[in-house]
Structure formats: C-alpha cells, structure tokens
Amino acid sequence: MHRGLFDRKYLLILLLAAALLVPQNLSAQMPLPAVRIPEEEACAATEDYTPFALDYYADLGIAAGAVGLTVTGLVLEHSVDGWNKKDHFHKDDINAFDKLWYNEYRPAVDDLGTVAVITNVLALPVGIYATEAIFQNLPPMELLTVGAMLGESYLLGYGIRNIIKSTVKRTRPYMYTDKWDWDSVWNGDYSLSFPSGHTTDAFMGATFLSYTFWKYYPDSKYRIPVIATSYTIAAATGFLRVASGNHFMTDVMAGAALGSAVGFLVPFVHEKISAVKYRGRSVLSFDGQTLAATIRF
C-alpha cells in the first residue's frame, strides 16, 4: 500500500506553488499605501540593481535538476513496501546516542511539527516579502526572484532527502515502542526515518529567509529578530519530530544540515549571478536635488 496523492507532502508543494503567485498579483492589483520608509529599512533592490538575479539558463538548469531529483525521490519513496509482519524491532538495535531519547508515536505532536514547517517554508517568507512589496519596499519583480529561489530550494531539498530516505531505509523510532503510526506502517513510511524531512524543510526555510532578508535589508533593525524567529521555529520543528516519535536525534541533525545547505546554496548562486550582471555597471540617480553616480564592481 502506498501514500495517497493528497498526502500532506503534496499539499505543502501545492501551497508553496500557489503562495508564490499570489503576492505578485496582489502587488500589481491592490492600491499601494503611501508609507514613508526609514532609510535604514529601505530595500537594497532597486530598478537598477538587485542582490539576487535570475538567469534563464542557470535557473532552467537548477529547476530541471530539482524537478529531476524530486521525481526520482518520489518514485523511490513509492517503491518502498509496507511492514512485513515477520519483521521485529529490538531496542538493542538502536545506537547508543539515539537510544538516549526516542518516543512512541504522538499524533498531536506530529501535527504541530507540520504546522511549524508550513510556518517556516510558507508563512514567514511569503508574508514578509509580500508585505514589503505591498508597502513598496520591494520591487514587484523581486517577488518573482524570491519565489523562484524558494521553489528551487524546496524542490532540491525535497528530492535529495527522499532519495536518501529511500536508500538508507532507516526504521522510525516509534517502531521500537508499543504505539505505532499505523498508516505509515502499512504504506512503508515507517522505514523512511533518515533524514528528517520536516527538519530539512524547516531549516531550508530558516536559512533561505535569513540569507535573503539580510541581503535585501542590510541595515534593517529587524534582521536579527527575523533570523532568530526563523531558526527558533526550525529548532522547534526538530524537537517536535523527536518528541512525536517520528525521528531519532541523528535524523534531525542530518535534516538540519541538509536543509541549511540547500537554503544557502540556491540564493548564493543567484547572488553570484547578480554580481556578474551588475559588475562594472554605472548607475545615475537623481532625487530632485542631488545627482549621484554609483559604479558597481
């Protein structure tokens, strides 16, 4: 038996895709309020420069690779068989480190972990950048850039982690207790513990938002609160995955490392693309009183 089409994982992908389209439409159609933005809060992206830039060939390659990894991961994931009743699980098979803390299955805690992931992958980045665009502190086209980078980051992390899960086939901790997640037992998900997918996504979202927000708003007083909030939610996600019985601590640690790497790598590549596009470019600006020239190297 395999997972249904509308598993929570697919729902998150659909929500991400929808959320990336909404802010740009809102910024184009809604009456934008005239709000004076303090100089220190001004976005670094302008009509003449952006910290992150898209490139047709580079993004086509990244997107193709991300989709390829995702499809491969899904195929492998759905090839995993359900529980064989002949299989038995013994606590002595758990390594000494992970044996220090593991739990039976707790569905309510499991759901909290999913809420935390959606917060970091969707609510925070989409909410922050959509708000900045609505208040004219982020050029509307930057929403496309942010959306493309976020989508690429998510799909890369999703594909890589599922390939690893389906290759390692590590048994989830609740299988060593008396309370199992029976849906996962029958559809094979019980053997896809390493690495933690929720934690991968949560740390991807935290790293992505922290990196991009710092570059878009380098002087903002909200940089530290944004970073602290996103990483606190990511850490809480890892804690909840262990507390729910879905993962061992090493699953969470691996997921955090993978998510952080992907959340950093994608915007880093687009920052380098921007550096190449704007290298040596001179920009003239005039505010009605002062003529200024900026040369970027």
mmCIF file of C-alpha atoms in Angstrom:
data_model
loop_
_atom_site.group_PDB
_atom_site.id
_atom_site.type_symbol
_atom_site.label_atom_id
_atom_site.label_comp_id
_atom_site.label_asym_id
_atom_site.label_seq_id
_atom_site.Cartn_x
_atom_site.Cartn_y
_atom_site.Cartn_z
ATOM 1 C CA MET A 1 0.000 0.000 0.000
ATOM 2 C CA HIS A 2 1.316 3.440 -0.908
ATOM 3 C CA ARG A 3 0.589 7.004 0.068
ATOM 4 C CA GLY A 4 -2.372 8.793 -1.429
ATOM 5 C CA LEU A 5 -1.995 11.585 -3.931
ATOM 6 C CA PHE A 6 -3.067 14.235 -1.431
ATOM 7 C CA ASP A 7 -0.602 13.345 1.273
ATOM 8 C CA ARG A 8 0.474 16.333 3.385
ATOM 9 C CA LYS A 9 3.752 16.499 1.469
ATOM 10 C CA TYR A 10 1.971 17.125 -1.807
ATOM 11 C CA LEU A 11 -0.326 19.623 -0.120
ATOM 12 C CA LEU A 12 2.715 21.614 1.005
ATOM 13 C CA ILE A 13 4.084 21.661 -2.545
ATOM 14 C CA LEU A 14 0.737 22.912 -3.878
ATOM 15 C CA LEU A 15 0.520 25.576 -1.179
ATOM 16 C CA LEU A 16 4.051 26.735 -1.967
ATOM 17 C CA ALA A 17 3.289 26.998 -5.677
ATOM 18 C CA ALA A 18 0.068 28.936 -5.025
ATOM 19 C CA ALA A 19 1.683 31.249 -2.470
ATOM 20 C CA LEU A 20 4.418 32.262 -4.884
ATOM 21 C CA LEU A 21 1.835 33.506 -7.389
ATOM 22 C CA VAL A 22 -0.442 35.419 -5.018
ATOM 23 C CA PRO A 23 1.914 38.177 -3.735
ATOM 24 C CA GLN A 24 2.926 39.358 -7.210
ATOM 25 C CA ASN A 25 -0.714 39.605 -8.277
ATOM 26 C CA LEU A 26 -1.586 41.474 -5.100
ATOM 27 C CA SER A 27 1.206 43.981 -5.571
ATOM 28 C CA ALA A 28 0.049 44.629 -9.120
ATOM 29 C CA GLN A 29 -3.686 44.957 -8.401
ATOM 30 C CA MET A 30 -4.033 46.331 -4.877
ATOM 31 C CA PRO A 31 -3.845 50.083 -4.224
ATOM 32 C CA LEU A 32 -0.434 50.535 -2.641
ATOM 33 C CA PRO A 33 -0.405 52.669 0.525
ATOM 34 C CA ALA A 34 1.899 55.638 0.577
ATOM 35 C CA VAL A 35 4.180 54.904 3.512
ATOM 36 C CA ARG A 36 7.449 56.657 4.260
ATOM 37 C CA ILE A 37 10.143 54.014 4.676
ATOM 38 C CA PRO A 38 13.042 54.946 7.004
ATOM 39 C CA GLU A 39 16.379 54.994 5.212
ATOM 40 C CA GLU A 40 17.779 52.138 7.298
ATOM 41 C CA GLU A 41 14.793 49.958 6.362
ATOM 42 C CA ALA A 42 14.998 50.662 2.621
ATOM 43 C CA CYS A 43 15.370 47.646 0.368
ATOM 44 C CA ALA A 44 18.737 47.251 -1.363
ATOM 45 C CA ALA A 45 16.977 46.164 -4.561
ATOM 46 C CA THR A 46 16.084 48.972 -6.966
ATOM 47 C CA GLU A 47 15.167 49.255 -10.621
ATOM 48 C CA ASP A 48 18.895 49.375 -11.401
ATOM 49 C CA TYR A 49 20.291 46.765 -9.036
ATOM 50 C CA THR A 50 19.268 43.665 -7.112
ATOM 51 C CA PRO A 51 21.194 41.441 -4.674
ATOM 52 C CA PHE A 52 19.800 38.351 -6.419
ATOM 53 C CA ALA A 53 19.215 37.900 -10.122
ATOM 54 C CA LEU A 54 17.609 35.232 -12.255
ATOM 55 C CA ASP A 55 19.292 33.825 -15.339
ATOM 56 C CA TYR A 56 17.400 31.884 -17.978
ATOM 57 C CA TYR A 57 19.973 29.143 -18.479
ATOM 58 C CA ALA A 58 21.103 28.870 -14.866
ATOM 59 C CA ASP A 59 17.570 28.747 -13.492
ATOM 60 C CA LEU A 60 16.442 26.329 -16.179
ATOM 61 C CA GLY A 61 19.298 24.038 -15.178
ATOM 62 C CA ILE A 62 18.601 24.366 -11.450
ATOM 63 C CA ALA A 63 14.872 23.851 -11.955
ATOM 64 C CA ALA A 64 15.410 20.831 -14.203
ATOM 65 C CA GLY A 65 17.790 19.294 -11.694
ATOM 66 C CA ALA A 66 15.431 19.999 -8.796
ATOM 67 C CA VAL A 67 12.436 18.500 -10.606
ATOM 68 C CA GLY A 68 14.513 15.500 -11.658
ATOM 69 C CA LEU A 69 15.625 14.854 -8.087
ATOM 70 C CA THR A 70 12.076 15.317 -6.814
ATOM 71 C CA VAL A 71 10.599 12.871 -9.313
ATOM 72 C CA THR A 72 13.354 10.350 -8.602
ATOM 73 C CA GLY A 73 12.764 10.712 -4.865
ATOM 74 C CA LEU A 74 9.015 10.248 -5.255
ATOM 75 C CA VAL A 75 9.450 7.137 -7.398
ATOM 76 C CA LEU A 76 11.864 5.608 -4.906
ATOM 77 C CA GLU A 77 9.666 6.587 -1.982
ATOM 78 C CA HIS A 78 6.615 4.948 -3.507
ATOM 79 C CA SER A 79 8.569 1.792 -4.257
ATOM 80 C CA VAL A 80 9.054 1.129 -0.536
ATOM 81 C CA ASP A 81 6.904 -1.735 0.704
ATOM 82 C CA GLY A 82 4.770 -1.707 3.827
ATOM 83 C CA TRP A 83 5.601 -3.535 7.026
ATOM 84 C CA ASN A 84 6.294 -7.247 6.849
ATOM 85 C CA LYS A 85 4.740 -8.863 9.905
ATOM 86 C CA LYS A 86 7.752 -11.159 10.136
ATOM 87 C CA ASP A 87 9.949 -8.166 10.932
ATOM 88 C CA HIS A 88 10.557 -7.412 14.592
ATOM 89 C CA PHE A 89 12.275 -4.391 16.083
ATOM 90 C CA HIS A 90 14.518 -4.526 19.133
ATOM 91 C CA LYS A 91 15.750 -1.595 21.205
ATOM 92 C CA ASP A 92 19.225 -3.080 21.238
ATOM 93 C CA ASP A 93 19.470 -2.325 17.513
ATOM 94 C CA ILE A 94 19.407 1.443 18.220
ATOM 95 C CA ASN A 95 22.805 3.118 18.501
ATOM 96 C CA ALA A 96 23.881 4.413 21.904
ATOM 97 C CA PHE A 97 23.361 8.086 21.062
ATOM 98 C CA ASP A 98 19.857 7.760 19.653
ATOM 99 C CA LYS A 99 18.854 5.376 22.408
ATOM 100 C CA LEU A 100 19.116 8.299 24.850
ATOM 101 C CA TRP A 101 15.875 9.821 23.561
ATOM 102 C CA TYR A 102 13.190 8.342 21.374
ATOM 103 C CA ASN A 103 9.418 8.171 21.759
ATOM 104 C CA GLU A 104 6.234 6.362 20.889
ATOM 105 C CA TYR A 105 4.051 7.889 18.189
ATOM 106 C CA ARG A 106 2.181 11.042 19.239
ATOM 107 C CA PRO A 107 -0.191 12.282 16.504
ATOM 108 C CA ALA A 108 -0.906 15.697 18.081
ATOM 109 C CA VAL A 109 2.816 16.476 18.316
ATOM 110 C CA ASP A 110 3.230 15.213 14.761
ATOM 111 C CA ASP A 111 0.657 17.764 13.571
ATOM 112 C CA LEU A 112 2.411 20.576 15.454
ATOM 113 C CA GLY A 113 5.595 19.753 13.588
ATOM 114 C CA THR A 114 3.763 20.088 10.284
ATOM 115 C CA VAL A 115 2.405 23.495 11.326
ATOM 116 C CA ALA A 116 5.945 24.606 12.196
ATOM 117 C CA VAL A 117 7.220 23.544 8.760
ATOM 118 C CA ILE A 118 4.466 25.409 6.920
ATOM 119 C CA THR A 119 5.272 28.486 9.007
ATOM 120 C CA ASN A 120 8.943 28.486 8.006
ATOM 121 C CA VAL A 121 8.553 27.443 4.377
ATOM 122 C CA LEU A 122 5.437 29.470 3.562
ATOM 123 C CA ALA A 123 4.050 31.848 6.169
ATOM 124 C CA LEU A 124 7.234 33.736 7.092
ATOM 125 C CA PRO A 125 8.944 34.246 3.710
ATOM 126 C CA VAL A 126 5.745 34.812 1.735
ATOM 127 C CA GLY A 127 4.244 37.017 4.436
ATOM 128 C CA ILE A 128 7.363 39.166 4.880
ATOM 129 C CA TYR A 129 8.158 39.711 1.213
ATOM 130 C CA ALA A 130 4.533 40.177 0.163
ATOM 131 C CA THR A 131 4.130 42.827 2.877
ATOM 132 C CA GLU A 132 7.302 44.605 1.796
ATOM 133 C CA ALA A 133 6.093 44.613 -1.816
ATOM 134 C CA ILE A 134 2.652 45.927 -0.873
ATOM 135 C CA PHE A 135 4.253 48.796 1.048
ATOM 136 C CA GLN A 136 6.535 49.492 -1.923
ATOM 137 C CA ASN A 137 9.703 48.481 -0.127
ATOM 138 C CA LEU A 138 10.443 45.624 -2.515
ATOM 139 C CA PRO A 139 10.244 45.978 -6.310
ATOM 140 C CA PRO A 140 7.393 43.762 -7.589
ATOM 141 C CA MET A 141 9.701 41.802 -9.883
ATOM 142 C CA GLU A 142 11.744 40.755 -6.871
ATOM 143 C CA LEU A 143 8.799 38.607 -5.802
ATOM 144 C CA LEU A 144 9.405 36.506 -8.892
ATOM 145 C CA THR A 145 13.062 36.165 -7.959
ATOM 146 C CA VAL A 146 12.290 35.253 -4.360
ATOM 147 C CA GLY A 147 9.594 32.825 -5.460
ATOM 148 C CA ALA A 148 11.833 31.111 -7.989
ATOM 149 C CA MET A 149 14.673 30.736 -5.484
ATOM 150 C CA LEU A 150 12.355 29.460 -2.756
ATOM 151 C CA GLY A 151 10.756 26.957 -5.103
ATOM 152 C CA GLU A 152 14.143 25.709 -6.311
ATOM 153 C CA SER A 153 15.396 25.386 -2.730
ATOM 154 C CA TYR A 154 12.338 23.439 -1.626
ATOM 155 C CA LEU A 155 12.392 21.024 -4.556
ATOM 156 C CA LEU A 156 16.133 20.403 -4.242
ATOM 157 C CA GLY A 157 15.833 19.635 -0.546
ATOM 158 C CA TYR A 158 12.712 17.530 -1.114
ATOM 159 C CA GLY A 159 14.307 15.440 -3.841
ATOM 160 C CA ILE A 160 17.655 14.897 -2.124
ATOM 161 C CA ARG A 161 16.161 13.942 1.209
ATOM 162 C CA ASN A 162 13.698 11.459 -0.355
ATOM 163 C CA ILE A 163 16.456 9.776 -2.327
ATOM 164 C CA ILE A 164 18.476 9.395 0.866
ATOM 165 C CA LYS A 165 15.449 8.164 2.818
ATOM 166 C CA SER A 166 14.620 5.515 0.233
ATOM 167 C CA THR A 167 18.229 4.387 0.029
ATOM 168 C CA VAL A 168 19.015 4.234 3.756
ATOM 169 C CA LYS A 169 15.579 2.850 4.784
ATOM 170 C CA ARG A 170 16.023 3.538 8.477
ATOM 171 C CA THR A 171 13.226 2.409 10.786
ATOM 172 C CA ARG A 172 11.388 5.161 12.655
ATOM 173 C CA PRO A 173 11.786 5.228 16.455
ATOM 174 C CA TYR A 174 8.122 4.551 17.255
ATOM 175 C CA MET A 175 8.567 1.056 15.793
ATOM 176 C CA TYR A 176 10.666 0.243 18.871
ATOM 177 C CA THR A 177 7.762 1.161 21.187
ATOM 178 C CA ASP A 178 4.231 -0.079 21.754
ATOM 179 C CA LYS A 179 2.474 2.770 19.919
ATOM 180 C CA TRP A 180 2.912 2.960 16.160
ATOM 181 C CA ASP A 181 1.652 5.223 13.389
ATOM 182 C CA TRP A 182 -0.324 2.512 11.629
ATOM 183 C CA ASP A 183 -0.926 4.471 8.434
ATOM 184 C CA SER A 184 2.816 4.808 7.988
ATOM 185 C CA VAL A 185 3.350 1.195 8.935
ATOM 186 C CA TRP A 186 1.124 -0.079 6.160
ATOM 187 C CA ASN A 187 2.315 2.319 3.445
ATOM 188 C CA GLY A 188 6.035 1.874 4.113
ATOM 189 C CA ASP A 189 6.756 5.322 5.519
ATOM 190 C CA TYR A 190 7.797 3.730 8.819
ATOM 191 C CA SER A 191 11.150 2.859 7.201
ATOM 192 C CA LEU A 192 11.928 6.362 5.899
ATOM 193 C CA SER A 193 13.308 7.965 9.033
ATOM 194 C CA PHE A 194 16.688 9.295 7.860
ATOM 195 C CA PRO A 195 16.974 12.213 7.376
ATOM 196 C CA SER A 196 14.049 14.137 8.857
ATOM 197 C CA GLY A 197 12.099 15.713 6.000
ATOM 198 C CA HIS A 198 10.253 18.188 8.221
ATOM 199 C CA THR A 199 13.534 19.376 9.714
ATOM 200 C CA THR A 200 15.123 19.628 6.266
ATOM 201 C CA ASP A 201 12.306 21.885 5.095
ATOM 202 C CA ALA A 202 12.250 23.969 8.271
ATOM 203 C CA PHE A 203 15.996 24.698 8.210
ATOM 204 C CA MET A 204 15.877 25.317 4.476
ATOM 205 C CA GLY A 205 13.212 27.958 5.113
ATOM 206 C CA ALA A 206 15.131 29.496 8.020
ATOM 207 C CA THR A 207 18.425 29.711 6.139
ATOM 208 C CA PHE A 208 16.775 30.956 2.945
ATOM 209 C CA LEU A 209 14.852 33.709 4.723
ATOM 210 C CA SER A 210 17.821 34.737 6.883
ATOM 211 C CA TYR A 211 20.192 34.962 3.914
ATOM 212 C CA THR A 212 17.842 36.806 1.573
ATOM 213 C CA PHE A 213 16.440 39.191 4.182
ATOM 214 C CA TRP A 214 19.959 40.180 5.254
ATOM 215 C CA LYS A 215 20.879 40.987 1.646
ATOM 216 C CA TYR A 216 17.664 42.818 0.793
ATOM 217 C CA TYR A 217 17.631 44.830 4.037
ATOM 218 C CA PRO A 218 21.281 45.044 5.200
ATOM 219 C CA ASP A 219 20.674 47.899 7.645
ATOM 220 C CA SER A 220 17.280 46.834 8.974
ATOM 221 C CA LYS A 221 16.763 46.582 12.714
ATOM 222 C CA TYR A 222 14.578 43.556 12.019
ATOM 223 C CA ARG A 223 17.397 41.377 10.675
ATOM 224 C CA ILE A 224 18.208 39.710 13.987
ATOM 225 C CA PRO A 225 14.538 39.182 15.007
ATOM 226 C CA VAL A 226 13.779 37.614 11.604
ATOM 227 C CA ILE A 227 16.784 35.303 11.805
ATOM 228 C CA ALA A 228 16.143 34.393 15.453
ATOM 229 C CA THR A 229 12.466 33.688 14.835
ATOM 230 C CA SER A 230 13.012 31.508 11.775
ATOM 231 C CA TYR A 231 15.770 29.432 13.374
ATOM 232 C CA THR A 232 13.801 29.077 16.617
ATOM 233 C CA ILE A 233 10.902 27.623 14.624
ATOM 234 C CA ALA A 234 13.317 25.351 12.756
ATOM 235 C CA ALA A 235 14.827 24.092 16.017
ATOM 236 C CA ALA A 236 11.337 23.596 17.449
ATOM 237 C CA THR A 237 10.449 21.543 14.389
ATOM 238 C CA GLY A 238 13.372 19.216 15.036
ATOM 239 C CA PHE A 239 12.380 18.897 18.687
ATOM 240 C CA LEU A 240 8.781 18.100 17.750
ATOM 241 C CA ARG A 241 9.880 15.433 15.269
ATOM 242 C CA VAL A 242 11.780 13.632 18.007
ATOM 243 C CA ALA A 243 9.025 14.179 20.576
ATOM 244 C CA SER A 244 6.392 12.817 18.165
ATOM 245 C CA GLY A 245 8.286 9.549 17.791
ATOM 246 C CA ASN A 246 8.908 10.082 14.082
ATOM 247 C CA HIS A 247 12.661 10.619 14.232
ATOM 248 C CA PHE A 248 15.847 9.982 16.119
ATOM 249 C CA MET A 249 18.093 12.890 17.015
ATOM 250 C CA THR A 250 20.580 11.937 14.285
ATOM 251 C CA ASP A 251 17.748 12.110 11.707
ATOM 252 C CA VAL A 252 17.029 15.653 12.832
ATOM 253 C CA MET A 253 20.691 16.671 12.818
ATOM 254 C CA ALA A 254 21.132 15.373 9.264
ATOM 255 C CA GLY A 255 17.946 17.135 8.138
ATOM 256 C CA ALA A 256 19.119 20.414 9.673
ATOM 257 C CA ALA A 257 22.461 20.171 7.861
ATOM 258 C CA LEU A 258 20.860 19.302 4.503
ATOM 259 C CA GLY A 259 18.184 21.992 4.763
ATOM 260 C CA SER A 260 20.680 24.668 5.769
ATOM 261 C CA ALA A 261 22.977 23.745 2.876
ATOM 262 C CA VAL A 262 20.201 23.942 0.278
ATOM 263 C CA GLY A 263 18.713 27.112 1.783
ATOM 264 C CA PHE A 264 22.115 28.769 1.494
ATOM 265 C CA LEU A 265 23.281 27.379 -1.854
ATOM 266 C CA VAL A 266 20.390 28.483 -4.078
ATOM 267 C CA PRO A 267 20.359 32.194 -3.080
ATOM 268 C CA PHE A 268 24.177 32.169 -3.059
ATOM 269 C CA VAL A 269 24.191 31.105 -6.720
ATOM 270 C CA HIS A 270 21.708 33.851 -7.601
ATOM 271 C CA GLU A 271 23.766 36.397 -5.702
ATOM 272 C CA LYS A 272 26.754 35.458 -7.849
ATOM 273 C CA ILE A 273 24.609 35.769 -10.977
ATOM 274 C CA SER A 274 23.689 39.292 -9.874
ATOM 275 C CA ALA A 275 27.337 40.140 -9.218
ATOM 276 C CA VAL A 276 28.224 39.131 -12.780
ATOM 277 C CA LYS A 277 25.285 41.023 -14.314
ATOM 278 C CA TYR A 278 25.970 44.274 -12.463
ATOM 279 C CA ARG A 279 29.769 44.183 -12.418
ATOM 280 C CA GLY A 280 31.233 47.420 -13.694
ATOM 281 C CA ARG A 281 27.824 48.928 -14.291
ATOM 282 C CA SER A 282 27.399 52.651 -13.678
ATOM 283 C CA VAL A 283 24.077 53.895 -12.368
ATOM 284 C CA LEU A 284 22.920 57.528 -12.289
ATOM 285 C CA SER A 285 20.200 58.656 -9.883
ATOM 286 C CA PHE A 286 18.514 61.991 -9.269
ATOM 287 C CA ASP A 287 16.150 62.741 -6.367
ATOM 288 C CA GLY A 288 15.248 66.276 -7.483
ATOM 289 C CA GLN A 289 18.120 67.915 -5.637
ATOM 290 C CA THR A 290 21.154 65.683 -5.885
ATOM 291 C CA LEU A 291 22.681 63.879 -8.841
ATOM 292 C CA ALA A 292 24.513 60.746 -7.757
ATOM 293 C CA ALA A 293 26.611 58.218 -9.657
ATOM 294 C CA THR A 294 27.189 54.669 -8.457
ATOM 295 C CA ILE A 295 29.732 52.338 -10.008
ATOM 296 C CA ARG A 296 29.479 48.667 -9.071
ATOM 297 C CA PHE A 297 32.470 46.350 -9.273
#
